Short mmCIF file of C-alpha atoms in Angstrom, two decimals:
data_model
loop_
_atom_site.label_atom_id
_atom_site.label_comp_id
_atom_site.label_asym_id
_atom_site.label_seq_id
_atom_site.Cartn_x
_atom_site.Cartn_y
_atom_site.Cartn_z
CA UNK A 1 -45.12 99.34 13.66
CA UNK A 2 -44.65 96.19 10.91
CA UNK A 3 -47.24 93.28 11.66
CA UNK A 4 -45.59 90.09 12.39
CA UNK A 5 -46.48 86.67 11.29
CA UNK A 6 -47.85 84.35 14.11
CA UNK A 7 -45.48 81.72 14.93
CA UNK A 8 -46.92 79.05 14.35
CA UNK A 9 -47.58 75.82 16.72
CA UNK A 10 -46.48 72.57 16.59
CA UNK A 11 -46.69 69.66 18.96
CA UNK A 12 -43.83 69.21 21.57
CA UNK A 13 -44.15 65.48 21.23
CA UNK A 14 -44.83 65.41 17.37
CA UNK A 15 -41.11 67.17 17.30
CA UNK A 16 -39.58 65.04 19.29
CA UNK A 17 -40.91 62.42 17.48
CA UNK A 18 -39.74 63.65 14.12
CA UNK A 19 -36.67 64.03 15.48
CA UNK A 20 -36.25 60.66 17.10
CA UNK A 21 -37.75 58.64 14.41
CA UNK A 22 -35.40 61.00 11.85
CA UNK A 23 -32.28 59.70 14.05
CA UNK A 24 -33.61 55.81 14.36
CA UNK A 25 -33.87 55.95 10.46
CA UNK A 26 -30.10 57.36 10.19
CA UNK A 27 -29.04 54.74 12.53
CA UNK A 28 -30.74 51.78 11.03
CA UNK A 29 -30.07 52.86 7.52
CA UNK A 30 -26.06 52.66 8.41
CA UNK A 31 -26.41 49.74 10.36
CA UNK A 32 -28.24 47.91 7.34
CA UNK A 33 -25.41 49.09 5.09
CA UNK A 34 -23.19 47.97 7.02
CA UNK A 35 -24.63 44.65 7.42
CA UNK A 36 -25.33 44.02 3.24
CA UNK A 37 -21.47 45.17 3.44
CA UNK A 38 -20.55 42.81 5.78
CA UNK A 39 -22.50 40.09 3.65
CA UNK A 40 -21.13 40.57 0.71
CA UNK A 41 -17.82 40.49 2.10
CA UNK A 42 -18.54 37.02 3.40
CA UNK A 43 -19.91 35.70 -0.05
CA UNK A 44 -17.20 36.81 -2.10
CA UNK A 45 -14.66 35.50 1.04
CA UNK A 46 -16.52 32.15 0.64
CA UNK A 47 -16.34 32.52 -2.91
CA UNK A 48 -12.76 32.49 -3.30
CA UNK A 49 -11.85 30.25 -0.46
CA UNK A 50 -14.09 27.56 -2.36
CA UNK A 51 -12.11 27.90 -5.29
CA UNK A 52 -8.75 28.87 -4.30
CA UNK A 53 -8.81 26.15 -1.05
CA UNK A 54 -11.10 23.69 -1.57
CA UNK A 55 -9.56 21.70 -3.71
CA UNK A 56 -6.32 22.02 -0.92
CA UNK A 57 -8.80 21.24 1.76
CA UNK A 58 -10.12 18.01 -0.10
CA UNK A 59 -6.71 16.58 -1.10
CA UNK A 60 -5.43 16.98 2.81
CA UNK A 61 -9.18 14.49 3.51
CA UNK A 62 -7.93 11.96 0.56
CA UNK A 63 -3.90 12.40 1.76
CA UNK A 64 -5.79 11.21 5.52
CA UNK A 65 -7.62 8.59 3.94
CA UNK A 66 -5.10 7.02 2.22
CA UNK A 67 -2.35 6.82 4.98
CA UNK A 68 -5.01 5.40 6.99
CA UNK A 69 -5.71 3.32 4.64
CA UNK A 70 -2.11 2.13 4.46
CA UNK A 71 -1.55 1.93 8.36
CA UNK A 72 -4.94 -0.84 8.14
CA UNK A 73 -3.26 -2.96 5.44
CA UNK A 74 -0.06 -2.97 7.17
CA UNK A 75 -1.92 -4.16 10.37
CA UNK A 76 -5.29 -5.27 9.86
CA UNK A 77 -6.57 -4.22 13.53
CA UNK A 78 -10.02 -3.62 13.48
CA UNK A 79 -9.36 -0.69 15.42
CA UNK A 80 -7.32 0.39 12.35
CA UNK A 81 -9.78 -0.81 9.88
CA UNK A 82 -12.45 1.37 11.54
CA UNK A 83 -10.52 4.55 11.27
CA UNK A 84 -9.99 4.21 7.89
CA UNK A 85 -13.40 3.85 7.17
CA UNK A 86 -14.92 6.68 8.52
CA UNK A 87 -11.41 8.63 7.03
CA UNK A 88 -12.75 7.18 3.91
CA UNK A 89 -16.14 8.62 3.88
CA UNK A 90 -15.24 12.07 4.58
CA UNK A 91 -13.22 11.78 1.12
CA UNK A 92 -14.21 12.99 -2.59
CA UNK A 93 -12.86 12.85 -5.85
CA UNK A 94 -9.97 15.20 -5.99
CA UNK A 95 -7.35 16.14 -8.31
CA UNK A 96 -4.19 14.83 -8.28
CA UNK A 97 -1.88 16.49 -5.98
CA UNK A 98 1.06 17.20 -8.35
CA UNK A 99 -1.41 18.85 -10.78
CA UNK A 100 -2.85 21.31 -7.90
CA UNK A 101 1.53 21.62 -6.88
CA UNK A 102 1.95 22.72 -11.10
CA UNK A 103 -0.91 24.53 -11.43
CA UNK A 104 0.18 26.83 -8.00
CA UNK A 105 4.15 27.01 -10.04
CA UNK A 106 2.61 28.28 -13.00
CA UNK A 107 0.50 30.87 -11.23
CA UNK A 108 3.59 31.83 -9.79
CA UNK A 109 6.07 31.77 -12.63
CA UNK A 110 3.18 33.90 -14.44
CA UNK A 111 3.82 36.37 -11.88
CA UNK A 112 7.19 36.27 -11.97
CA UNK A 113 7.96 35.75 -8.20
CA UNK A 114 10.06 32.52 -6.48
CA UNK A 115 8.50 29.01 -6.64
CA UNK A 116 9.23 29.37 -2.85
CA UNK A 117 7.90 32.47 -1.90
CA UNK A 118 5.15 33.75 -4.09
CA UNK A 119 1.74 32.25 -3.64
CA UNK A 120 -1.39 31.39 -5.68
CA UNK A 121 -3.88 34.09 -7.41
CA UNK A 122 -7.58 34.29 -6.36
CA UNK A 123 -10.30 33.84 -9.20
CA UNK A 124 -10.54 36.70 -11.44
CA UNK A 125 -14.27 37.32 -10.54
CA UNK A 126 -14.57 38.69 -8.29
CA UNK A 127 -11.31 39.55 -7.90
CA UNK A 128 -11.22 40.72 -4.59
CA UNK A 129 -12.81 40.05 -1.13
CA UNK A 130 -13.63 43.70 -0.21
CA UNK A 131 -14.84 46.36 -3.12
CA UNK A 132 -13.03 49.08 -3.64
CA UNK A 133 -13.31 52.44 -1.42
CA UNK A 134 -15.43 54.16 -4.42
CA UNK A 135 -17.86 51.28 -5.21
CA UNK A 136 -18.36 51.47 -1.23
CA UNK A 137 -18.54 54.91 -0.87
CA UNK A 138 -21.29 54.55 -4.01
CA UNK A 139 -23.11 51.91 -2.73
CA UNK A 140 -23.56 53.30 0.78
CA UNK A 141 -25.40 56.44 -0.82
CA UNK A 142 -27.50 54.75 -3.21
CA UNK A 143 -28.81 52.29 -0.19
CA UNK A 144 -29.58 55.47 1.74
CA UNK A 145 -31.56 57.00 -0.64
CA UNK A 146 -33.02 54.39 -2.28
CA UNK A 147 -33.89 51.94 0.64
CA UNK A 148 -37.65 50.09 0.34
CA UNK A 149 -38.56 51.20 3.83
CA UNK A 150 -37.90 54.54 3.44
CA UNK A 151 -41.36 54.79 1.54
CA UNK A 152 -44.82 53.17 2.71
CA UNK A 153 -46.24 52.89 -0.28
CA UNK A 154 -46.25 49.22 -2.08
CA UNK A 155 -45.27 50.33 -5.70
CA UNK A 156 -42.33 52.36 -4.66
CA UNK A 157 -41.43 49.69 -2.51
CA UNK A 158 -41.45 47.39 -5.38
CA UNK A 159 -39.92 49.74 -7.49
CA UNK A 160 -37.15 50.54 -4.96
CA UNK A 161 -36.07 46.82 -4.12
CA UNK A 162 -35.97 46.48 -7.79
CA UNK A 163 -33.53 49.04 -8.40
CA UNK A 164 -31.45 47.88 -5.24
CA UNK A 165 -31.52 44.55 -6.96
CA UNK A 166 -29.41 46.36 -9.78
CA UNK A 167 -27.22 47.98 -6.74
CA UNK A 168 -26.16 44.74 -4.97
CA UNK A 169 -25.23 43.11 -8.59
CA UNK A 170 -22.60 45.91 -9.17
CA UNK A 171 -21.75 46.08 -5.71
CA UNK A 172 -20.82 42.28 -5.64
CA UNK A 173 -18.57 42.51 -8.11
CA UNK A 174 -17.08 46.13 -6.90
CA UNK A 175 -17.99 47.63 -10.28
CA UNK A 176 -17.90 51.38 -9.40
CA UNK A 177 -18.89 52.12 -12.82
CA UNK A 178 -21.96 50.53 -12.63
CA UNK A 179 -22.80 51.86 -9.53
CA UNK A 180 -22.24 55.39 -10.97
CA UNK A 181 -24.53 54.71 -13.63
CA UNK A 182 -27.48 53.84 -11.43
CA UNK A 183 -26.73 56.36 -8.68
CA UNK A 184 -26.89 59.16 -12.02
CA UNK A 185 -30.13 56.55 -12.90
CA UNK A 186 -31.86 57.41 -9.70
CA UNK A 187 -34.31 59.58 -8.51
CA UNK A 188 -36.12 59.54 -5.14
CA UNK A 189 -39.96 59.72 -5.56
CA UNK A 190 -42.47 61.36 -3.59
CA UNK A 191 -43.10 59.35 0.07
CA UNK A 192 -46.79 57.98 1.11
CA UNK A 193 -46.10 58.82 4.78
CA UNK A 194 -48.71 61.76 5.88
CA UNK A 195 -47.79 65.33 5.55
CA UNK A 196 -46.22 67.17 8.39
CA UNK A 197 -49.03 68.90 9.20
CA UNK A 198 -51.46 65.79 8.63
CA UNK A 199 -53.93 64.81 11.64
CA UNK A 200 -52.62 61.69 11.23
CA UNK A 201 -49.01 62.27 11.20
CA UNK A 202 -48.52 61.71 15.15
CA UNK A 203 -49.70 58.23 14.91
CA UNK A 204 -47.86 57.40 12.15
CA UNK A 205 -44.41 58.47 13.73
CA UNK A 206 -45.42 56.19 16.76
CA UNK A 207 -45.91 53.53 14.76
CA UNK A 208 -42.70 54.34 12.50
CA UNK A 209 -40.39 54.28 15.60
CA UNK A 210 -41.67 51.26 16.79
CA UNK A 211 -41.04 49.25 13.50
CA UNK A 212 -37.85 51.12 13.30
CA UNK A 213 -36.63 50.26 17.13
CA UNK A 214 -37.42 46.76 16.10
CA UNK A 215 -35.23 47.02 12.37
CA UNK A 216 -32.38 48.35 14.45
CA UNK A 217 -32.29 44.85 17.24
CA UNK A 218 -33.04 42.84 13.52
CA UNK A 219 -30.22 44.12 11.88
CA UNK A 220 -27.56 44.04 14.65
CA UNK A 221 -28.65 39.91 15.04
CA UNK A 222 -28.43 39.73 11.62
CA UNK A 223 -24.87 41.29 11.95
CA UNK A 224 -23.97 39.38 14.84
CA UNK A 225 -25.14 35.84 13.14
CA UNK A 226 -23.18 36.80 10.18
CA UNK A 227 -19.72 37.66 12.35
CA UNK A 228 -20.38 34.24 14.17
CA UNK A 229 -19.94 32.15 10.81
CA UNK A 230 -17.02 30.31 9.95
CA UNK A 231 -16.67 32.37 7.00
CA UNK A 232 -17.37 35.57 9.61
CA UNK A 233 -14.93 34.23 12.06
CA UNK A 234 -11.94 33.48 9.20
CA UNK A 235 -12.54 37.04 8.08
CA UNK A 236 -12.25 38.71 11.27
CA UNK A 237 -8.94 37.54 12.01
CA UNK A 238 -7.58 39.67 8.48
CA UNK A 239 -10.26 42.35 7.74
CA UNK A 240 -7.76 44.59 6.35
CA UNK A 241 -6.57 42.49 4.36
CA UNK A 242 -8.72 38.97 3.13
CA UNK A 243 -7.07 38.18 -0.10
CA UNK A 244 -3.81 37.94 1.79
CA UNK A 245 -5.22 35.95 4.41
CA UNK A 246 -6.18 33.52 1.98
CA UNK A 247 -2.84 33.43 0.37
CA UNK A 248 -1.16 32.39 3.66
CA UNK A 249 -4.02 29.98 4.28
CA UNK A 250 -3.02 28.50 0.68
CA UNK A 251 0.49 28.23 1.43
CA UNK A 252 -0.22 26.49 4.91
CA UNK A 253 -2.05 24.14 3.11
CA UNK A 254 0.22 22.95 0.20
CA UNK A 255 3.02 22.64 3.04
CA UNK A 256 0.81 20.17 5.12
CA UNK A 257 -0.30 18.45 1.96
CA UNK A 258 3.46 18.02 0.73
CA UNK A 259 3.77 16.22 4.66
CA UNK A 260 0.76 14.02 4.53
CA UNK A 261 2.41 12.65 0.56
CA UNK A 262 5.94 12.45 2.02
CA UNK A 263 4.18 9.83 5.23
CA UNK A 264 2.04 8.00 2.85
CA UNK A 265 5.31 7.60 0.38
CA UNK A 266 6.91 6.21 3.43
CA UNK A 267 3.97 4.08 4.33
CA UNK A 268 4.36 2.77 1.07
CA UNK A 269 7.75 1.92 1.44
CA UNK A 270 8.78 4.73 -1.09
CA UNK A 271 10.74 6.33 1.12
CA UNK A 272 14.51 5.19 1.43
CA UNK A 273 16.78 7.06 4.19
CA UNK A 274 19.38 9.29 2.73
CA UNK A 275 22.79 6.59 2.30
CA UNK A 276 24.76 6.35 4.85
CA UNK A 277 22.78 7.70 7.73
CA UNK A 278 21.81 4.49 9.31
CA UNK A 279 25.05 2.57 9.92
CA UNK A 280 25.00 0.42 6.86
CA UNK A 281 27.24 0.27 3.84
CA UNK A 282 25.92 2.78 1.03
CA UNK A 283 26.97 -0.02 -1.79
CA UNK A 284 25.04 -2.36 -0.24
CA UNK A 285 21.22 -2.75 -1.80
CA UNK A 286 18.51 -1.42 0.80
CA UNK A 287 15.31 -3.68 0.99
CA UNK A 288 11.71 -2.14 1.38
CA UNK A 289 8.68 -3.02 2.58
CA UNK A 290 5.31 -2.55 0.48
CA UNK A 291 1.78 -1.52 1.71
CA UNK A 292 -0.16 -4.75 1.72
CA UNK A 293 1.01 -8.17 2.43
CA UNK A 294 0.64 -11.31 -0.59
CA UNK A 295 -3.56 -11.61 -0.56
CA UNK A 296 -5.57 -13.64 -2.92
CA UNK A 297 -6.32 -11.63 -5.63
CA UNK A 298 -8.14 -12.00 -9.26
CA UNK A 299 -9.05 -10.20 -12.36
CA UNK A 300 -12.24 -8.92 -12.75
CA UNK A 301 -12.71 -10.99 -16.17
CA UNK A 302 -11.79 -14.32 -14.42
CA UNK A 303 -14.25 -13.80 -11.42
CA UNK A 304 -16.88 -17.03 -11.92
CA UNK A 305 -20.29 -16.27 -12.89
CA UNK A 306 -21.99 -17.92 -9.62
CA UNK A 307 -18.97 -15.97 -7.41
CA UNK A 308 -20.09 -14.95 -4.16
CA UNK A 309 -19.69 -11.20 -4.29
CA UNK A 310 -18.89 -8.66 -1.08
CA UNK A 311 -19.48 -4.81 -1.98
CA UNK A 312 -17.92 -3.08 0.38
CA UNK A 313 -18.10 0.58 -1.45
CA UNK A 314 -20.69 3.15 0.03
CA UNK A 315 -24.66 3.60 -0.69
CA UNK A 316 -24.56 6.23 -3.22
CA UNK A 317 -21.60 4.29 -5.10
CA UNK A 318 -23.75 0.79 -4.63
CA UNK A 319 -27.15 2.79 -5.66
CA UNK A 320 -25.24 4.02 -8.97
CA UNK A 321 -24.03 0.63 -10.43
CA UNK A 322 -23.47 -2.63 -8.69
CA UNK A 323 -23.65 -6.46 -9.31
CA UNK A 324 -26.66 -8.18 -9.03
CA UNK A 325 -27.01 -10.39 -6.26
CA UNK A 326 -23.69 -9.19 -4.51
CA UNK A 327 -23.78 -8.48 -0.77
CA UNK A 328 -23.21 -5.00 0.03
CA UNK A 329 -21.42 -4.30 3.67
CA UNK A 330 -20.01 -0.71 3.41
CA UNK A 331 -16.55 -0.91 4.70
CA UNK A 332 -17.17 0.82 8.07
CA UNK A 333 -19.73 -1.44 8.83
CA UNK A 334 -17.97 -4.81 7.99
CA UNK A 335 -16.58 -5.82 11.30
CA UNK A 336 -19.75 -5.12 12.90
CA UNK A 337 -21.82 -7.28 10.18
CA UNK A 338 -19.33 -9.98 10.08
CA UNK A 339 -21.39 -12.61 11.00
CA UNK A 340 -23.83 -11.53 7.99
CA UNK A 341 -21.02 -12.75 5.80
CA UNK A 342 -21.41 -16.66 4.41
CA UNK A 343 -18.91 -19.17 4.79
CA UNK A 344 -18.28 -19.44 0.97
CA UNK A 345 -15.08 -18.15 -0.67
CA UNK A 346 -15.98 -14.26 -1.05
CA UNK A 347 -14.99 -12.31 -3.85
CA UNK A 348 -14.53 -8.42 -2.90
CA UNK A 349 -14.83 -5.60 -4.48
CA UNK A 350 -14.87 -1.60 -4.15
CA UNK A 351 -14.32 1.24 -6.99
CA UNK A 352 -10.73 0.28 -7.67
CA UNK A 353 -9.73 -2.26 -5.06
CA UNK A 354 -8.09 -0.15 -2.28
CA UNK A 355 -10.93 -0.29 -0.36
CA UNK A 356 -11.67 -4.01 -1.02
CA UNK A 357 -7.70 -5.31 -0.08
CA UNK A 358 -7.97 -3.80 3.21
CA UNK A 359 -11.24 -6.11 3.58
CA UNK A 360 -9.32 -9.34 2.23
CA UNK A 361 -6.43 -8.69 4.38
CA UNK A 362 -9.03 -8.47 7.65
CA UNK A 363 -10.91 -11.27 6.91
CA UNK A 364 -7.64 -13.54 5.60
CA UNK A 365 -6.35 -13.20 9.22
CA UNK A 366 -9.45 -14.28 10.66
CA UNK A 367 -9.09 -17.28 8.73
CA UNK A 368 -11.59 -16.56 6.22
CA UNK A 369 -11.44 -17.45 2.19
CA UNK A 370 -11.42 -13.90 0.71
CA UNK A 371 -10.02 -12.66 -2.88
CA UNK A 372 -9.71 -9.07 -4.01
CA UNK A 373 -11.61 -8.45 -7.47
CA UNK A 374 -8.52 -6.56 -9.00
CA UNK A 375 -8.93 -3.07 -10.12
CA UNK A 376 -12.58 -2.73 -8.76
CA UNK A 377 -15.83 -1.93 -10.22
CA UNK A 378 -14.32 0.12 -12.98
CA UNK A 379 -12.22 -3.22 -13.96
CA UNK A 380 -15.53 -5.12 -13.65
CA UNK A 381 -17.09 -2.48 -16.01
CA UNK A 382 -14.27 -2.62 -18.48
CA UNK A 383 -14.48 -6.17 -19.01
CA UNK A 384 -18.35 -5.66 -19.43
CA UNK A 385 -19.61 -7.70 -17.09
CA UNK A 386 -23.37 -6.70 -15.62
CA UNK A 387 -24.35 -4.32 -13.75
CA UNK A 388 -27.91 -2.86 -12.36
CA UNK A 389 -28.46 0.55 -10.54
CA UNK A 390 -30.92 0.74 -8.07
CA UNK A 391 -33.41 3.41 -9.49
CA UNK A 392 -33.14 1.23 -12.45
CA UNK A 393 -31.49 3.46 -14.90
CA UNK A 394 -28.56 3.10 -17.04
CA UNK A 395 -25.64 1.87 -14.09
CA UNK A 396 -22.89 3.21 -13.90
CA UNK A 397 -19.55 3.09 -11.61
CA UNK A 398 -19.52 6.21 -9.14
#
């Protein structure tokens, strides 16, 4: 008769601890891949959407701006006035629309599609919204293994979140070879936690499942905040497919921008109805009307030293460079303040005297003696007249 080995006891509840801490650490571990996924996904989405639409987004603010701008010259209502304002302040300096329409042709002529059909190329780096399925498939393994919390000990923590470092760089710019590399690079080292057979070990995979129950309700808030973004919420609605989502989003755009240029030209009086289709004779000259009615104008050089001056641009154009001694009554707010204005002839200004006509018109019909300062602070700076900022520095015309 062969002597058999004792079998040898273990603790019901230490194995089913081991075994439900070994699933919690599976299921966090895939849900915090999943979730640096996700993130990435959202940064690079943001990324390109900066680049490729914001300068799309920014022109369709100006494009507002300036037909409001043109409906409050055309009437001077307050009412009108106001709106242009506040259109005004949501506005930046943007490129010029016909560049951003060439630049778009020649992205598409490089690519040898229609003017009409084709659309504009995302930024080279990184060149795509989602890394590819091997960088993924990479990156998901080398997170596994080389997570911080899968080790208790401080210098392999440190050690760890330093290589992952490495990981998320490559992985943000879906560079499977570099992720190759390091996953060849890597080697797991031994883990603090106490040995199987430790006295210690039972209290340890208590405390383990705790911290890991709370990870898992961390990490799906963390993926839930990150869905709930705007950037989360465009994404959802192409995750298959981003970078073509942001194509179509580009060519909505330029379509709405080419309206808002076609009602300012009209606003402007640019526009002229094809001949013919309003009754008259087609040899007969057609008149048009322009933006702003006759107003008192003068040149910046000409304005007299003791002028009273009305700055009517905003505080961080004013705090940049501004005449000394003017009064400044940002545009939005000069209907409200207009009994801080004196009764002397005013002499108005803004960056390039858009701003400042739609002033003189307003205060013309209420009777007031108001001149636009032609061409602005930057005409004021070209024919070197003062200025002062007010940090005190050199000024300069924002």
């Amino acid at each position: 008769m062969t002597a058999q080995s004792p079998v040898r006891w273990t603790d019901p509840e230490q194995q089913e601890l081991e075994e439900r801490v070994a699933a919690a650490e599976l299921a966090w571990l895939s849900m915090d891949v999943d979730v640096q996924t996700l993130r990435v996904e959202i940064d690079n989405f943001a990324l390109i959407h900066h680049q490729l639409l914001g300068p799309l987004y920014a022109r369709l603010d100006e494009l507002d701006a300036l037909v409001a701008e043109a409906v409050a010259a055309t009437t001077g209502l307050p009412e009108d006035v106001r709106r242009a304002a506040e259109a005004r302040q949501q506005v930046e300096e943007l490129p010029d629309l016909d560049a951003l329409f060439d630049s778009v042709q020649s992205v598409r002529e490089q690519h040898g599609g229609p003017a009409d059909e084709a659309v504009p190329a995302p930024p080279a780096a990184p060149a795509k919204v989602r890394p590819g399925r091997e960088a993924q498939r990479i990156y998901r393994d080398l997170v596994r293994r080389a997570h911080p919390d899968l080790t208790t000990d401080p210098a392999e923590q440190q050690r760890r979140a330093a290589f992952l470092v490495r990981v998320n760089e490559a992985y943000a710019f879906g560079d499977a070879g570099a992720l190759a590399g390091l996953a060849a690079e890597w080697s797991t080292a031994p883990e603090a936690a106490p040995a199987p057979d430790a006295p210690d070990r039972l209290e340890w995979l208590r405390r383990r499942l705790e911290w890991l129950t709370a990870k898992i309700a961390e990490t799906a808030a963390e993926q839930v905040r990150l869905e709930r973004t705007p950037m989360g919420q465009l994404l959802a609605l192409a995750p298959q497919d981003p970078d073509g989502l942001l194509e179509q989003l580009a060519e909505e755009l330029l379509a709405k921008a080419a309206d808002r240029q076609a009602e300012l030209a009209r606003l402007l009086g640019d526009h002229r109805p094809p001949v013919g289709d309003n009754g008259t004779d087609p040899n007969e000259p057609q008149e048009t009307q322009t933006m702003f009615p006759q107003i008192p104008s003068a040149d910046a050089a000409a304005v007299p030293a003791d002028a009273v001056l009305l700055d009517v641009r905003e505080q961080d154009e004013w705090d940049a460079g501004h005449v000394d001694g003017a009064l400044h009554i940002p545009l939005g707010q000069v209907i409200a303040r207009l009994g801080e204005l004196p009764d002397d002839k005013l002499y108005v200004l803004c960056r390039v005297g858009g701003r400042s006509a739609q002033v003189v018109q307003y205060l013309v019909q209420q009777g007031r003696d108001a001149v636009n300062v032609d061409g602005g602070m930057y005409a004021w700076e070209g024919a070197g007249r003062p200025m002062v900022s007010s940090s005190g520095q050199d000024a300069y015309v924002l």
